[in-house]
PDB file of C-alpha atoms in Angstrom:
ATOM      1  CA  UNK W   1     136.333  -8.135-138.929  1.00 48.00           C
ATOM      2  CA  UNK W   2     136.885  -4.481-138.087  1.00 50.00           C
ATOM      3  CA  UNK W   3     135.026  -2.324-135.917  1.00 49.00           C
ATOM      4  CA  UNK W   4     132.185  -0.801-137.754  1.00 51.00           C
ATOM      5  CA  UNK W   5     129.487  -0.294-135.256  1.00 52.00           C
ATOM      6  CA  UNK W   6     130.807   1.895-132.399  1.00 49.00           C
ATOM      7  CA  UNK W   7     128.809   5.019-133.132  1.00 41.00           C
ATOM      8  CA  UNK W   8     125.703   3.120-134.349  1.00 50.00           C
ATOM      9  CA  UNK W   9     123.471   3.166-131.133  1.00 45.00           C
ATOM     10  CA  UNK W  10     124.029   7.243-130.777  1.00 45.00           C
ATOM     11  CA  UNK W  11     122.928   8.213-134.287  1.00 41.00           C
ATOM     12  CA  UNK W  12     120.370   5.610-135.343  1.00 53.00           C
ATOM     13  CA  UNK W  13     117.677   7.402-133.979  1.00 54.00           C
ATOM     14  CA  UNK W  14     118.419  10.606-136.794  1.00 61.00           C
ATOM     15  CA  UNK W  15     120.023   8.343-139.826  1.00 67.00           C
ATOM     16  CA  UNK W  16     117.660   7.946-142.787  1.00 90.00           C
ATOM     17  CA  UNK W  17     119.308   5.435-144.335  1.00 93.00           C
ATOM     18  CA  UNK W  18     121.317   2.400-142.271  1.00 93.00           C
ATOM     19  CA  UNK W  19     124.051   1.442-144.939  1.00 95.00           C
ATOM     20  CA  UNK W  20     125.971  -1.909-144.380  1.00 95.00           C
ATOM     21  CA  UNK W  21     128.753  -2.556-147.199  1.00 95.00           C
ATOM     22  CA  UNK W  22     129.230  -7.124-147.473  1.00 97.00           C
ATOM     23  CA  UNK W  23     131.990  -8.684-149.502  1.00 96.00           C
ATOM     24  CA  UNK W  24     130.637 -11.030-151.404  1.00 98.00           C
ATOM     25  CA  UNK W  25     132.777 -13.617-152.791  1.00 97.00           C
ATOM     26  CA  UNK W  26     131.023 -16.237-155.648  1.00 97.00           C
ATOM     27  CA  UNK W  27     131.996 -18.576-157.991  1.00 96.00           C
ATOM     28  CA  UNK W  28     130.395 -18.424-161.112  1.00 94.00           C
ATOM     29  CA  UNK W  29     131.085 -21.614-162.183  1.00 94.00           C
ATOM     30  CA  UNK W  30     130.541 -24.048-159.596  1.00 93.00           C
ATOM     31  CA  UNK W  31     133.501 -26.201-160.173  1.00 93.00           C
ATOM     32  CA  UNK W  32     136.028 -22.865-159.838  1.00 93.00           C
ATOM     33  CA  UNK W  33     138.450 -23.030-157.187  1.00 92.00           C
ATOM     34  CA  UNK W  34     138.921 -19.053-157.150  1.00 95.00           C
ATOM     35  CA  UNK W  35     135.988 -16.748-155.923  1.00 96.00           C
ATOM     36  CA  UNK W  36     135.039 -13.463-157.753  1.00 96.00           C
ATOM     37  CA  UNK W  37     134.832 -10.502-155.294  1.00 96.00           C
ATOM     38  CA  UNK W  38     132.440  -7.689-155.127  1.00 96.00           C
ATOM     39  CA  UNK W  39     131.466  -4.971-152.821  1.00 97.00           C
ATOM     40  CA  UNK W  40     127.598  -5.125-151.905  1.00 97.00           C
ATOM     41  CA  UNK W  41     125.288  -2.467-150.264  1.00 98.00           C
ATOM     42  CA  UNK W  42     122.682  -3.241-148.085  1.00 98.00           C
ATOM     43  CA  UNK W  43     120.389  -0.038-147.484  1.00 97.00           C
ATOM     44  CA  UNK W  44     117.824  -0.354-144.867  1.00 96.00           C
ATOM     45  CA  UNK W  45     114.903   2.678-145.180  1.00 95.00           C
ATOM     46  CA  UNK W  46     112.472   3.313-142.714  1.00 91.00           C
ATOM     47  CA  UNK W  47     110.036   1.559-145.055  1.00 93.00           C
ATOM     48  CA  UNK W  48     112.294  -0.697-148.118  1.00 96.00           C
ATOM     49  CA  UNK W  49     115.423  -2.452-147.864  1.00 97.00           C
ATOM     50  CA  UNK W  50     117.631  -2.639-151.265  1.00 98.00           C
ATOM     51  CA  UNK W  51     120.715  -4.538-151.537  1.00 98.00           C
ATOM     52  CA  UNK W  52     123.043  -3.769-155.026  1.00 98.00           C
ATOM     53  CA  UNK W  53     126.472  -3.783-155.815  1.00 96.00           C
ATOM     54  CA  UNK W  54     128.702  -1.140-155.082  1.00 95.00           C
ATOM     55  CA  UNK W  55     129.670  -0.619-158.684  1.00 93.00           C
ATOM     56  CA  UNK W  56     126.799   0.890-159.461  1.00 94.00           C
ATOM     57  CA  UNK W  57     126.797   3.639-157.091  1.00 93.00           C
ATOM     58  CA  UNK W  58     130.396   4.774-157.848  1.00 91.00           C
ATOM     59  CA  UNK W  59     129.332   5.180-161.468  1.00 89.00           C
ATOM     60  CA  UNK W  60     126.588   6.666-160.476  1.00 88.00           C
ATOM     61  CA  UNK W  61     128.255   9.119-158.054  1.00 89.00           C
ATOM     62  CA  UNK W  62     130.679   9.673-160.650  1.00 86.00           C
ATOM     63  CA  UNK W  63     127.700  10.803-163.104  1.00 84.00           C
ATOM     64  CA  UNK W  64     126.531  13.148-160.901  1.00 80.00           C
ATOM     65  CA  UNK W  65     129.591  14.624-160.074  1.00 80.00           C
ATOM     66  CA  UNK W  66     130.578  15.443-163.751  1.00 78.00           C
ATOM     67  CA  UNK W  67     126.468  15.895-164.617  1.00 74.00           C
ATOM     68  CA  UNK W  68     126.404  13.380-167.589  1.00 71.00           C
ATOM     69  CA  UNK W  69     125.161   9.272-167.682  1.00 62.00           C
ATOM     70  CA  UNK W  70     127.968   8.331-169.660  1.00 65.00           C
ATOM     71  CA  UNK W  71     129.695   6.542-166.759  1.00 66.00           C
ATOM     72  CA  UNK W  72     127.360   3.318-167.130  1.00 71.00           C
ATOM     73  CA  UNK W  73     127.888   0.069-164.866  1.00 79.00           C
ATOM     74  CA  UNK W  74     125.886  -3.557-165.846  1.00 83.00           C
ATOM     75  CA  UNK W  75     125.340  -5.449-162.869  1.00 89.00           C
ATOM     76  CA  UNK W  76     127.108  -8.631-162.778  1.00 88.00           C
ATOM     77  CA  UNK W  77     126.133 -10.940-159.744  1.00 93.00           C
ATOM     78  CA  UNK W  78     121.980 -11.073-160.647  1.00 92.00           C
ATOM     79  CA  UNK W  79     121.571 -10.030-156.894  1.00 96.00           C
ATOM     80  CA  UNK W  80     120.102  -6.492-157.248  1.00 97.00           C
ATOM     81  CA  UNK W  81     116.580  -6.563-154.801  1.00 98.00           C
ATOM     82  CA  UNK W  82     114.637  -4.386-153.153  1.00 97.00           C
ATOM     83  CA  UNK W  83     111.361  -4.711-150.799  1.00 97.00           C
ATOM     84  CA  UNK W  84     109.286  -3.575-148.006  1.00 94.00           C
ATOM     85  CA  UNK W  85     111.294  -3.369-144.807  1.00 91.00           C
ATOM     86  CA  UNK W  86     110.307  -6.867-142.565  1.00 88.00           C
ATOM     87  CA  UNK W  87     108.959  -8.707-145.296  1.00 92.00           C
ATOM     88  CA  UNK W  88     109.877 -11.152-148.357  1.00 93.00           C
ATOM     89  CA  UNK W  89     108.324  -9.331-151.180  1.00 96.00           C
ATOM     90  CA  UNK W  90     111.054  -8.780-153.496  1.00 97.00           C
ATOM     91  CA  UNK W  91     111.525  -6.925-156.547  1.00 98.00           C
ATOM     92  CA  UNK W  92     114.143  -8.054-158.308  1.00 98.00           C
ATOM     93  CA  UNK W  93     115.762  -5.956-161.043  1.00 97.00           C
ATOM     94  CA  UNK W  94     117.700  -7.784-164.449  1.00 96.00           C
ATOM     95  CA  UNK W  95     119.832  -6.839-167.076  1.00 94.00           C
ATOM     96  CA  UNK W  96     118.844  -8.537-170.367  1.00 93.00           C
ATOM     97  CA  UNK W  97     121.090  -7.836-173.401  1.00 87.00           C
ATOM     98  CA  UNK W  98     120.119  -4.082-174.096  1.00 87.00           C
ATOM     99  CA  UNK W  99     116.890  -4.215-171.699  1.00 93.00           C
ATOM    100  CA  UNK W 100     116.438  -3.917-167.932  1.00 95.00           C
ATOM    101  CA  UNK W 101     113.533  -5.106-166.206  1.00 97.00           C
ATOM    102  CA  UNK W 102     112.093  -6.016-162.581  1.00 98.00           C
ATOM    103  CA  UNK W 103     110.104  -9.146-161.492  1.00 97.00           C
ATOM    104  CA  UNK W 104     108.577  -9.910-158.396  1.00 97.00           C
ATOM    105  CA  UNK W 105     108.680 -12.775-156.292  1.00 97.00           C
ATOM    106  CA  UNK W 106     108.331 -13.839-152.702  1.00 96.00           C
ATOM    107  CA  UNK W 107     110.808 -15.211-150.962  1.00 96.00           C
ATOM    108  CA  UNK W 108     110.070 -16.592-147.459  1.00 92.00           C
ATOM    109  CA  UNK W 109     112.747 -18.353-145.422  1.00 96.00           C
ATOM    110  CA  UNK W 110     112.172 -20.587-142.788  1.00 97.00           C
ATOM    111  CA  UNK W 111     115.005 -20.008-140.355  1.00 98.00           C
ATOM    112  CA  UNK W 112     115.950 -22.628-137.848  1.00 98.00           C
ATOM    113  CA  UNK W 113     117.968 -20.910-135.101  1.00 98.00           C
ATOM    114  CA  UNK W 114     121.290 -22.612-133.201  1.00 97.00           C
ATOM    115  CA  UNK W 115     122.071 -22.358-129.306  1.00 96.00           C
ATOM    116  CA  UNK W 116     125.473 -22.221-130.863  1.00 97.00           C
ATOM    117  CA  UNK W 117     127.483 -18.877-131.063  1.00 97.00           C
ATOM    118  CA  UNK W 118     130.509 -17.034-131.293  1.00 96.00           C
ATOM    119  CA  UNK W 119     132.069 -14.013-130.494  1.00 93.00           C
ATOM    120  CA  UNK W 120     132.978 -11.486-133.132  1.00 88.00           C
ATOM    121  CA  UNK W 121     134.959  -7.947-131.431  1.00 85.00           C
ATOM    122  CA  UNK W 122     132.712  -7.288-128.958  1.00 87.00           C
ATOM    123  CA  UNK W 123     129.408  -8.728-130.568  1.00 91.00           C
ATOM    124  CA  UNK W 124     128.180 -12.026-130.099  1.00 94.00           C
ATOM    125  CA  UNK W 125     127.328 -13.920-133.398  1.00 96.00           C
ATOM    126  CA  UNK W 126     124.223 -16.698-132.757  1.00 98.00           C
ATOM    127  CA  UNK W 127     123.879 -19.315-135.547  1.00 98.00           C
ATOM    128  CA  UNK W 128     121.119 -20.096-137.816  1.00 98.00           C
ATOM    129  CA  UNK W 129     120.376 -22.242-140.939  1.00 98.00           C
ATOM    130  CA  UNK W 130     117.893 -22.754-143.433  1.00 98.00           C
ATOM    131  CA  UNK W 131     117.079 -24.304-147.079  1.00 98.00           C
ATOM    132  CA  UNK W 132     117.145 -21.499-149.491  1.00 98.00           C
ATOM    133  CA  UNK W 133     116.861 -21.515-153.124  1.00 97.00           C
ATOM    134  CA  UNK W 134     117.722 -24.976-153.708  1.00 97.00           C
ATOM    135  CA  UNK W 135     121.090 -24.804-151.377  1.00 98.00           C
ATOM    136  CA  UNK W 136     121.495 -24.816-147.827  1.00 98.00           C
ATOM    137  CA  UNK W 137     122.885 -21.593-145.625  1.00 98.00           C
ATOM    138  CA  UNK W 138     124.709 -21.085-142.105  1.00 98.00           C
ATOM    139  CA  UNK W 139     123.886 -17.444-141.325  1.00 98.00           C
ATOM    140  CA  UNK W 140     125.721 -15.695-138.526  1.00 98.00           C
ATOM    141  CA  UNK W 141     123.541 -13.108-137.042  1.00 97.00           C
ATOM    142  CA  UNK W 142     123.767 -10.705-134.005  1.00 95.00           C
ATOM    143  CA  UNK W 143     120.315  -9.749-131.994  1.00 95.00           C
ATOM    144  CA  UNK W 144     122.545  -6.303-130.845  1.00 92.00           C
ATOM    145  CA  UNK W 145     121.656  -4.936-134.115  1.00 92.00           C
ATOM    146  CA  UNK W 146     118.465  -4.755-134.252  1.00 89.00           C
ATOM    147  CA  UNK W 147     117.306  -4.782-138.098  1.00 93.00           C
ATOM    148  CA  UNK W 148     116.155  -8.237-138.823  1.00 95.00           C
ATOM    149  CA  UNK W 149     117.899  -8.246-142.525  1.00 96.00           C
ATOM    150  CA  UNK W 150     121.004  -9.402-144.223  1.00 97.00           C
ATOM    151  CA  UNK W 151     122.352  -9.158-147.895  1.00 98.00           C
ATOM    152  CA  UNK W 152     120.138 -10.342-150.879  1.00 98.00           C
ATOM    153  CA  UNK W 153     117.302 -11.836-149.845  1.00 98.00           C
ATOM    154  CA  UNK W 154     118.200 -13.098-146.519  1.00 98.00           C
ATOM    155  CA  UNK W 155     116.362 -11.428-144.089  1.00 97.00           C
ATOM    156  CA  UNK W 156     113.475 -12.727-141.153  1.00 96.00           C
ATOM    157  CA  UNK W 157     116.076 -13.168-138.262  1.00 97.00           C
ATOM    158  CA  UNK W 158     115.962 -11.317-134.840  1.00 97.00           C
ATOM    159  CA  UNK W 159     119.251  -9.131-135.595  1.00 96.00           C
ATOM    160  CA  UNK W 160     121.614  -8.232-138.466  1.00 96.00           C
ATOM    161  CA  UNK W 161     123.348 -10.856-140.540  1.00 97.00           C
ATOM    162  CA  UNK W 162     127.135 -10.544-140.612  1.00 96.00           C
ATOM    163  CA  UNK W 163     127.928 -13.252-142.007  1.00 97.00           C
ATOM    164  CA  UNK W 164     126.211 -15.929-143.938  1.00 98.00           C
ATOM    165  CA  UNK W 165     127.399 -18.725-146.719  1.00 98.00           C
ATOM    166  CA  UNK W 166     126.044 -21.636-148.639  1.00 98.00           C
ATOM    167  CA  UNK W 167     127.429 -25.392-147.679  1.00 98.00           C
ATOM    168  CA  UNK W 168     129.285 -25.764-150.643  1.00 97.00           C
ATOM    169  CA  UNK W 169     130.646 -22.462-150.002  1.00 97.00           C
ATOM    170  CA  UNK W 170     129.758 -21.056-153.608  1.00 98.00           C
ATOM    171  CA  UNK W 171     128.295 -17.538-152.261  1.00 98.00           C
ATOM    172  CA  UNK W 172     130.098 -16.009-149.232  1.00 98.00           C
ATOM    173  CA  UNK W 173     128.437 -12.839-147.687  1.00 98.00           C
ATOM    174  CA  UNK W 174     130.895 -10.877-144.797  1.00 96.00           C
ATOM    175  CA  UNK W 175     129.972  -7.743-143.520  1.00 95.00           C
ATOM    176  CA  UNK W 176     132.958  -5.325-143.185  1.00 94.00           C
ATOM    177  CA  UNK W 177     131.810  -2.019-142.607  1.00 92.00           C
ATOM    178  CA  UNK W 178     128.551   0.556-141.446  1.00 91.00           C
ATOM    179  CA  UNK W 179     127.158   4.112-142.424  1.00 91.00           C
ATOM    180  CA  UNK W 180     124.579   6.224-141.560  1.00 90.00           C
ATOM    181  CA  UNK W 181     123.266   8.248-143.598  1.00 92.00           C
ATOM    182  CA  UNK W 182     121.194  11.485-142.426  1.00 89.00           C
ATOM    183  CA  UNK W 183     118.749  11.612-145.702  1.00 92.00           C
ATOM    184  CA  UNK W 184     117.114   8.741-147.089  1.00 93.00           C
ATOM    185  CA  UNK W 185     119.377   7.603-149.814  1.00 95.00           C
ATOM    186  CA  UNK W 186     117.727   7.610-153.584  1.00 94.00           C
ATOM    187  CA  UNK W 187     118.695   4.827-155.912  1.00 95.00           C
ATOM    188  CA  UNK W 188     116.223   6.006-158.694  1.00 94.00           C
ATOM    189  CA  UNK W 189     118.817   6.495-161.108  1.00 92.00           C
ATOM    190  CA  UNK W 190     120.869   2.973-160.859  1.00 94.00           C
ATOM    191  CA  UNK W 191     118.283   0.632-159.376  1.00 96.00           C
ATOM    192  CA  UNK W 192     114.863   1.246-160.303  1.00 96.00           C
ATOM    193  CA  UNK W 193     116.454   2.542-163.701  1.00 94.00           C
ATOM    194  CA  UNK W 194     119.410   1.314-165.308  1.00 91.00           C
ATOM    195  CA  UNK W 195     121.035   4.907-166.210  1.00 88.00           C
ATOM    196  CA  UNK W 196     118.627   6.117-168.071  1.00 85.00           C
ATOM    197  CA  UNK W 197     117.129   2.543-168.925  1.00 89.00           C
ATOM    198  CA  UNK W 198     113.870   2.499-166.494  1.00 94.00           C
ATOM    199  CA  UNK W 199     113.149  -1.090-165.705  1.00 96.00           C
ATOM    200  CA  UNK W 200     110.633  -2.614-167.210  1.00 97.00           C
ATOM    201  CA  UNK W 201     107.924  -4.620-164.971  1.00 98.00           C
ATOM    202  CA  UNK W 202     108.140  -8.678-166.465  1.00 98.00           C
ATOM    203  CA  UNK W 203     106.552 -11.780-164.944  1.00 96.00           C
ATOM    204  CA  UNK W 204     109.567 -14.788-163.907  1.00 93.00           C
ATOM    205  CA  UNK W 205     107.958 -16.408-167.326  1.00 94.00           C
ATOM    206  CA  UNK W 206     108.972 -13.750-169.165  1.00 97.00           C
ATOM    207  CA  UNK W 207     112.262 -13.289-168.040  1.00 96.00           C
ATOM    208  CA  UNK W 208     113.260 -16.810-168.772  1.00 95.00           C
ATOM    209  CA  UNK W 209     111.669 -16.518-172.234  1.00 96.00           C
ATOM    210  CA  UNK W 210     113.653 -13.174-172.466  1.00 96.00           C
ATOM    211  CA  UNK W 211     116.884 -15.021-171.079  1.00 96.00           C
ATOM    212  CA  UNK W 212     116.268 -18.111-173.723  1.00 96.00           C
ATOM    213  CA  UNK W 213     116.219 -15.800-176.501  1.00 95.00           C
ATOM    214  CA  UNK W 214     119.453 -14.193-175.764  1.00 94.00           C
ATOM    215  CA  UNK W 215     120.993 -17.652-175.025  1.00 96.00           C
ATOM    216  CA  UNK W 216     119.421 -18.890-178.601  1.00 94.00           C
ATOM    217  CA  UNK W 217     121.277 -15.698-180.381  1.00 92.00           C
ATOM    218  CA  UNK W 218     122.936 -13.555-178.461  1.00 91.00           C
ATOM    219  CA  UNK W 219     123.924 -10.977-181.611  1.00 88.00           C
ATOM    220  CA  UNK W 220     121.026 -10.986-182.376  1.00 85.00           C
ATOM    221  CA  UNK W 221     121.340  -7.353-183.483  1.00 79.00           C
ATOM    222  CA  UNK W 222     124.696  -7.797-185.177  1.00 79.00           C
ATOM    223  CA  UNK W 223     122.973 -10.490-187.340  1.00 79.00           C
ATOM    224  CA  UNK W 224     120.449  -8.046-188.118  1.00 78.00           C
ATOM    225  CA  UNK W 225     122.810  -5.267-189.244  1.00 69.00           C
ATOM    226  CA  UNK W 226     124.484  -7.875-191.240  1.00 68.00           C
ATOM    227  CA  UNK W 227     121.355  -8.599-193.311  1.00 59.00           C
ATOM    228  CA  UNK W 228     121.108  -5.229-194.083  1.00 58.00           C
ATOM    229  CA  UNK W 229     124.703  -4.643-194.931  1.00 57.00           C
ATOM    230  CA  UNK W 230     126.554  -7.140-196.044  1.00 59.00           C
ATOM    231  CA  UNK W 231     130.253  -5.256-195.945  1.00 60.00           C
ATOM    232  CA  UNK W 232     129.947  -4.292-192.217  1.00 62.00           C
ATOM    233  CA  UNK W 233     132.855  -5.131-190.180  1.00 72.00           C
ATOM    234  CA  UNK W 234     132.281  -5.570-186.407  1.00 77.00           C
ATOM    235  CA  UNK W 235     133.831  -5.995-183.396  1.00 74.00           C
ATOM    236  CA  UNK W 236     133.154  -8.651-180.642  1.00 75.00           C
ATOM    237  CA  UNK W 237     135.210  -9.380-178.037  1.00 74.00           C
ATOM    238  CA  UNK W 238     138.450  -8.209-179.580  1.00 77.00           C
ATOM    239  CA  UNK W 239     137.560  -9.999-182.537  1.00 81.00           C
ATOM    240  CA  UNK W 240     136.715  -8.646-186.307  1.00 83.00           C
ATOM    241  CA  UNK W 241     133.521 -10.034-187.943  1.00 81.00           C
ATOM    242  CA  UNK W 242     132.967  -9.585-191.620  1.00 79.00           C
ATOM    243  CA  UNK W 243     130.995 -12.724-192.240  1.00 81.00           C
ATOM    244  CA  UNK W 244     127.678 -14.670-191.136  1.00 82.00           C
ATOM    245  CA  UNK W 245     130.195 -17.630-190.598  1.00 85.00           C
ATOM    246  CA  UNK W 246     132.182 -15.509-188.228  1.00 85.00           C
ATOM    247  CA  UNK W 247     129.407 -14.679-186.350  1.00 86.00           C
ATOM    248  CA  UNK W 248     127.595 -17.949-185.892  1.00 87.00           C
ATOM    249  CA  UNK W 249     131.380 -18.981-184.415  1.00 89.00           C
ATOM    250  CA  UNK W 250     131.040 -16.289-182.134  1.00 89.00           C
ATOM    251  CA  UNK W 251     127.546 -17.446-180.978  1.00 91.00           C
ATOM    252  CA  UNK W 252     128.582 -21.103-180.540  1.00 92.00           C
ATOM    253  CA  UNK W 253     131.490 -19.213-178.004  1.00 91.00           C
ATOM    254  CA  UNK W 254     128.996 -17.256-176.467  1.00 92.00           C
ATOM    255  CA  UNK W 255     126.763 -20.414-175.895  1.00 95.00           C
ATOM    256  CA  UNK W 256     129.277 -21.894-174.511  1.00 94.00           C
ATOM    257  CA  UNK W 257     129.970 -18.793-171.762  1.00 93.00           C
ATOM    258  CA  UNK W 258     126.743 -18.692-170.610  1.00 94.00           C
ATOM    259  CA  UNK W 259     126.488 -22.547-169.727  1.00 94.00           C
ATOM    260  CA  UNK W 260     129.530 -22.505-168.051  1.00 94.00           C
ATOM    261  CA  UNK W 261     128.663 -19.444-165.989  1.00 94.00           C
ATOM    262  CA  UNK W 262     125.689 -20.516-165.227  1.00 95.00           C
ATOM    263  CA  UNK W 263     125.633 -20.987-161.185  1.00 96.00           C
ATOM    264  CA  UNK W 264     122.726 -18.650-159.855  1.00 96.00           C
ATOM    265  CA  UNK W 265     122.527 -17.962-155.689  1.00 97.00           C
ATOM    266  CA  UNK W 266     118.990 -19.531-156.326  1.00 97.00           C
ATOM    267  CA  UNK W 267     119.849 -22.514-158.138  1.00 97.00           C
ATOM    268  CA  UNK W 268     116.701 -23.924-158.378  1.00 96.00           C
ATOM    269  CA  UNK W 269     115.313 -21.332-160.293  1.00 95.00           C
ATOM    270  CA  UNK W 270     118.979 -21.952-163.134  1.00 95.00           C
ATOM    271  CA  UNK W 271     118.164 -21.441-166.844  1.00 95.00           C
ATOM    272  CA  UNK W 272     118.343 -25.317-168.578  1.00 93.00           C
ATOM    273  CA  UNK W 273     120.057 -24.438-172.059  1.00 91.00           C
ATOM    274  CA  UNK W 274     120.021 -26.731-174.743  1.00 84.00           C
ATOM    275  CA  UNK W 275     121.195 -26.017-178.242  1.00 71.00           C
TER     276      UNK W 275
END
């Protein structure tokens, strides 16, 4: 783990906006023996924390840099959050087909905390676990930071999570580096809005309606434009549709997709698909 936190004591006094960038490494189907890697941000405001890929503030940098939103980015690990700073009130933000939306939950974590530790550089790690979301976590914190968050929704402990990973070892947060930013850092045009797409406030119900629709058809719209014009030719996935047959193949494919890659961090909260 590098050294990320030399100059953090003398500036965080003046910095706006504490930024702490994780790898995150998942699997989205449970039973793969690789791990998909992203870049996560964890920004902690004087008064909200927000964790969110880093994906989606390079194409949003880039959009400001060239002054257009045609550099667009769709989340892809369902862990975009945000809440008040020291507490588990989270609003949590979805892309749904063409939609996005936000839902709210609360998410409380009852940490038990080790005597055990570990030294990490020149900080010393302390262990905790808990139960979370139908899986069970070994977090790595350090009370020498003091901000008593992590990534996602992990967040309650007396210091800053560097590291933390379920049992099974399907979701593995690391911390690898530190900003500090001197203005508080606005996400208004990537997190509370998809690009131009403002989210739009659902209950959980709703979401998991919203999510069984799209599961039920997913081109949905492509059928749609097929009823009204029977010679369209599309294109999905590489792969020219001229039919209703065609499509319904696609559907059964895409069916198939979403059960496979269907291995939430909360796993107790997974969509059940039948068709």
């Amino acid at each position: 783990m590098p050294s990320f936190f030399c100059l953090l004591f003398i500036i965080v006094l003046h910095a706006q906006t504490h930024r702490f960038i994780y790898e995150l490494q998942l699997k989205m189907d449970s039973t793969d023996t690789g791990y998909q890697k992203y870049n996560m941000i964890l920004d902690i405001n004087p008064k909200e924390v927000k964790f969110y890929g880093r994906n989606l503030l390079t194409a949003d940098s880039l959009n400001k840099k060239f002054g257009n939103l045609d550099n667009r980015h769709i989340d892809m690990t369902g862990q975009v959050v945000k809440r008040k700073t020291n507490t588990g009130e989270n609003e949590n933000f979805i892309n749904i087909k063409f939609g996005y939306y936000s839902f709210k939950t609360t998410d409380k974590i009852n940490w038990h905390i080790s005597g055990e530790t570990k030294k990490v550089q020149q900080y010393t790690l302390q262990k905790a676990t808990a139960g979370f979301g139908g899986r069970n976590w070994i977090a790595w914190f350090s009370k020498e930071i003091p901000f008593n968050e992590g990534p996602f929704k992990f967040s309650g402990l007396p210091g800053l999570i560097f590291e933390i990973y379920d049992t099974r070892k399907n979701f593995i947060y690391t911390l690898l580096k530190s900003e500090e930013l001197q203005v508080q850092f606005s996400t208004e045009d990537f997190l509370e809005s998809n690009f131009g797409n403002k989210a739009i406030s659902i209950t959980e119900k709703q979401k998991q309606k919203l999510l069984t629709e799209f599961f039920n058809d997913p081109f949905s719209f492509e059928r749609t434009n097929f009823t009204k014009n029977d010679t369209l030719h599309i294109n999905i996935n590489g792969i020219e549709i001229s039919t209703i047959d065609e499509l319904n193949a696609q559907v059964k494919n895409m069916q198939e997709v979403i059960k496979k890659y269907n291995n939430p961090v909360e796993i107790d909260k997974a969509m059940h698909y039948k068709n």
